[in-house]
Amino acid sequence: MPELIEKVSNTSSYIKSRCATTSNVGLYNHIRGFPVAKGELDALSPKVRAFIEESVLLCQPESIHICDGTNRENNMLLRILQNQGTIVPLPKYDNCYLARTNPADVARVESKTFICTNRRDEAIPTAKLNVDGKLGNWISENDMKMAISNRFPGCMRGRTMYVVPFSMGPLGSSLSKIGIEITDSAYVVCSMRIMTRMGAAVMDLLRSNCDFVRCLHSVGTPANGKIEQPSWPCDPERTIILHKPASNEIVSYGSGYGGNSLLGKKCFALRIGSTIAKKEGWLAEHMLILGITNPKGEKKYIVAAFPSACGKTNLAMLTPSLPGYKVECIGDDIAWMKYDENGQLRAINPENGFFGVAPGTSNKTNPNAMKTIFKNTIFTNVASTSDGGVYWEGMEDTLTNDVQITDWLGKPWIPKVTKTPAAHPNSRFCTPAKQCPIIDRNWENPDGVPISAILFGGRRPNGVPLVYESFSWQHGVFVGATMRSEATAAAEHKGKVIMNDPFAMRPFFGYNFGAYLKHWLSMETRAHSYGAQPPKIFHVNWFRKDANGQFLWPGYGDNIRVLEWILKRINNESCAKKTAIGYIPSDGSLNVEQLQDEINVNELFSIPKEFWLKEIDDIIRYFDEQVGSDLPPEIAHELNDLKIRIEKSN
Ligand code: O2Y
Ligand code: MN
């Protein structure tokens, strides 16, 4: 690294020795026994400097690296990660790497994720006595302080502290927000560079001393000092993820994985984001954003909220089976939405990349993802192949006999013989969004894109029709509040149980779900205050099965047929009939022509009374146990009305 040495050559030899492996390092002096960063730090805003200095005092790193986001820096970090054994290059592809984590650090940990507020009921609804609250975890200010002081002092000893300035949303957009993540993981830095707009340009935006979300992350050091897997340090026993909305702070300890460590994503863009959004009158949601152009060339944008394992990334990158239709992708996971001065809801994708689940992604399920991910990508916990590539369940058609597979744990894996999965079920690709062949030309538009419809959905094998439209905004909010789905593998929950996941936000609410519903309800009045209407709300279910357990709907590219019907409804076409749960396609209005297999449309759209009576009972119990008096009366009213309509139905 000749340039690097040049850069520090006119500083003291002490600094040089500290900086030998890092670029752009502040000057280290010892003041009262603590290392304090200076030098380039002097050019930073007082708030940024203070955040870094506090973190240095607390975590006592070996050196500091203020990230500039350049290619050079990234290459250097990738080299460090290779030397540590954290990643290996994948020579079959262009600039791709594979990371294998500690097997105890493979997913978000909801049970260790907390919202810190003054009062408990600001963060979570009051669950019924002796019922386990499922809508988030609260921590008091004192306990948060204690959690930090039990874990962080000295936790970065011997490591570099990276300072990562990042923007959620296009740089400089009025809809974007800035954060700084301080982390001791180079893997996190490289991933944040993919997932956010990261680097010097963001630091420049902070020079006016404006505020930012403070994100402090350490992979941690176990209390006994023993790191099980030096290539992936972590402290699973003491992992904790803390959010303090009052001061826009995120503190995460003990995990280097995904949502626990890439703090711009779930922690900032959803949990802290939702609290900022409530305060400022907009929405931060767990939603994909896509554009659809019909054969007449008319284009509309929609957002959709699905729980994990419902094919959100697949829908975001849909290849339509109907001729003349085009789908373009804005984002696959998170939408920030705000009314413009005309009362039009507009959305941005605050992210810069996709952190998608690898298993199940294939040329059949998502050819556009497959065209995105084989350059400039970090894979985590997938299997590798002897020809320098990757493998996971779903990629069977890419295998040739001459290739050996190594599973995500580093063990030989033989197709059809080894009983355990080759790739971890929550293994991921972390890849730049701009590489997606159908990325929308407006995906970085600082004004966002106009949203015409909001879709909620779930994996519902029984009873729930392919698509229905809500009667009103208030009814639509009720539909979002009562979302349920077969459980996912993304978090700790396993097995096939129907779980409530309101708005697909259950693990991501930054504040009390009751207040969240109230905020959603208020978005209608807000639209009216501009003389406008909010978007129409729909519910979709691609996963209904018949009595033999066979899917009733082909899904994938044929989901465009459902989107086509939704587009007609957006254009106020009268192609719907009223049912007890909402509007469904009127006879013949859903295009089922030239489908490969014949569709049982009647069964697909049936609304079995017994099923819905049980569904309503389940919802009543859920609201009673989980939300209690925090449930807005409007939602209770919608539930009551649904019950009456179902009871009256045949
Ligand atoms: O387990 C993790 O840390 C990743 S979770 C995740 C990643 C990308 C998009 N969505 C999710 C999710 O759990 O919703
Ligand atoms: Mn998600």
Tab-separated table of N, CA and C and ligand atoms in Angstrom, residues 108 265-266 270 286-287 306-308 312-313 332-334 351 355 428 490 504 508, ligand 2:
chain	number	residue	atom	x	y	z
A	108	ARG	N	-31.290	-12.554	12.502
A	108	ARG	CA	-31.766	-11.549	13.463
A	108	ARG	C	-32.239	-12.269	14.724
A	265	LYS	N	-30.490	-0.924	8.005
A	265	LYS	CA	-31.622	-1.634	7.427
A	265	LYS	C	-32.803	-1.681	8.375
A	266	LYS	N	-32.913	-2.761	9.148
A	266	LYS	CA	-34.103	-2.922	9.994
A	266	LYS	C	-34.080	-1.931	11.165
A	270	LEU	N	-36.414	0.957	9.556
A	270	LEU	CA	-37.742	0.555	10.030
A	270	LEU	C	-38.007	0.984	11.481
A	286	HIS	N	-42.162	-1.856	5.830
A	286	HIS	CA	-41.473	-3.066	5.376
A	286	HIS	C	-42.109	-3.482	4.050
A	287	MET	N	-41.814	-2.729	2.989
A	287	MET	CA	-42.520	-2.909	1.718
A	287	MET	C	-41.567	-2.852	0.525
A	306	PHE	N	-45.166	-7.970	2.682
A	306	PHE	CA	-45.339	-9.408	2.935
A	306	PHE	C	-44.401	-9.828	4.054
A	307	PRO	N	-44.857	-10.727	4.913
A	307	PRO	CA	-43.926	-11.306	5.892
A	307	PRO	C	-42.831	-12.085	5.177
A	308	SER	N	-41.791	-12.468	5.910
A	308	SER	CA	-40.706	-13.259	5.321
A	308	SER	C	-41.274	-14.530	4.687
A	312	LYS	N	-41.135	-11.806	-1.452
A	312	LYS	CA	-41.139	-10.350	-1.649
A	312	LYS	C	-40.126	-9.927	-2.720
A	313	THR	N	-38.898	-10.472	-2.598
A	313	THR	CA	-37.871	-10.104	-3.586
A	313	THR	C	-38.280	-10.617	-4.974
A	332	ASP	N	-36.754	-3.917	-2.750
A	332	ASP	CA	-37.340	-5.228	-2.430
A	332	ASP	C	-37.699	-5.391	-0.965
A	333	ASP	N	-37.464	-4.341	-0.124
A	333	ASP	CA	-37.664	-4.596	1.306
A	333	ASP	C	-38.279	-3.435	2.089
A	334	ILE	N	-37.872	-2.213	1.787
A	334	ILE	CA	-38.287	-1.090	2.640
A	334	ILE	C	-38.733	0.087	1.776
A	351	GLU	N	-32.738	2.033	0.655
A	351	GLU	CA	-31.550	1.181	0.539
A	351	GLU	C	-30.880	1.318	-0.829
A	355	PHE	N	-30.387	-7.486	0.241
A	355	PHE	CA	-29.827	-8.477	1.163
A	355	PHE	C	-30.799	-9.646	1.149
A	428	ARG	N	-27.561	-15.516	2.602
A	428	ARG	CA	-27.927	-14.275	1.902
A	428	ARG	C	-26.962	-13.910	0.791
A	490	ALA	N	-36.660	-16.842	8.565
A	490	ALA	CA	-35.696	-15.732	8.661
A	490	ALA	C	-35.325	-15.414	10.098
A	504	ALA	N	-46.575	-6.756	8.175
A	504	ALA	CA	-45.245	-7.397	8.065
A	504	ALA	C	-44.222	-6.637	8.899
A	508	PHE	N	-40.476	-5.125	13.653
A	508	PHE	CA	-39.820	-3.876	13.263
A	508	PHE	C	-40.497	-2.603	13.767
B	2	MN	MN	-37.464	-7.745	5.203
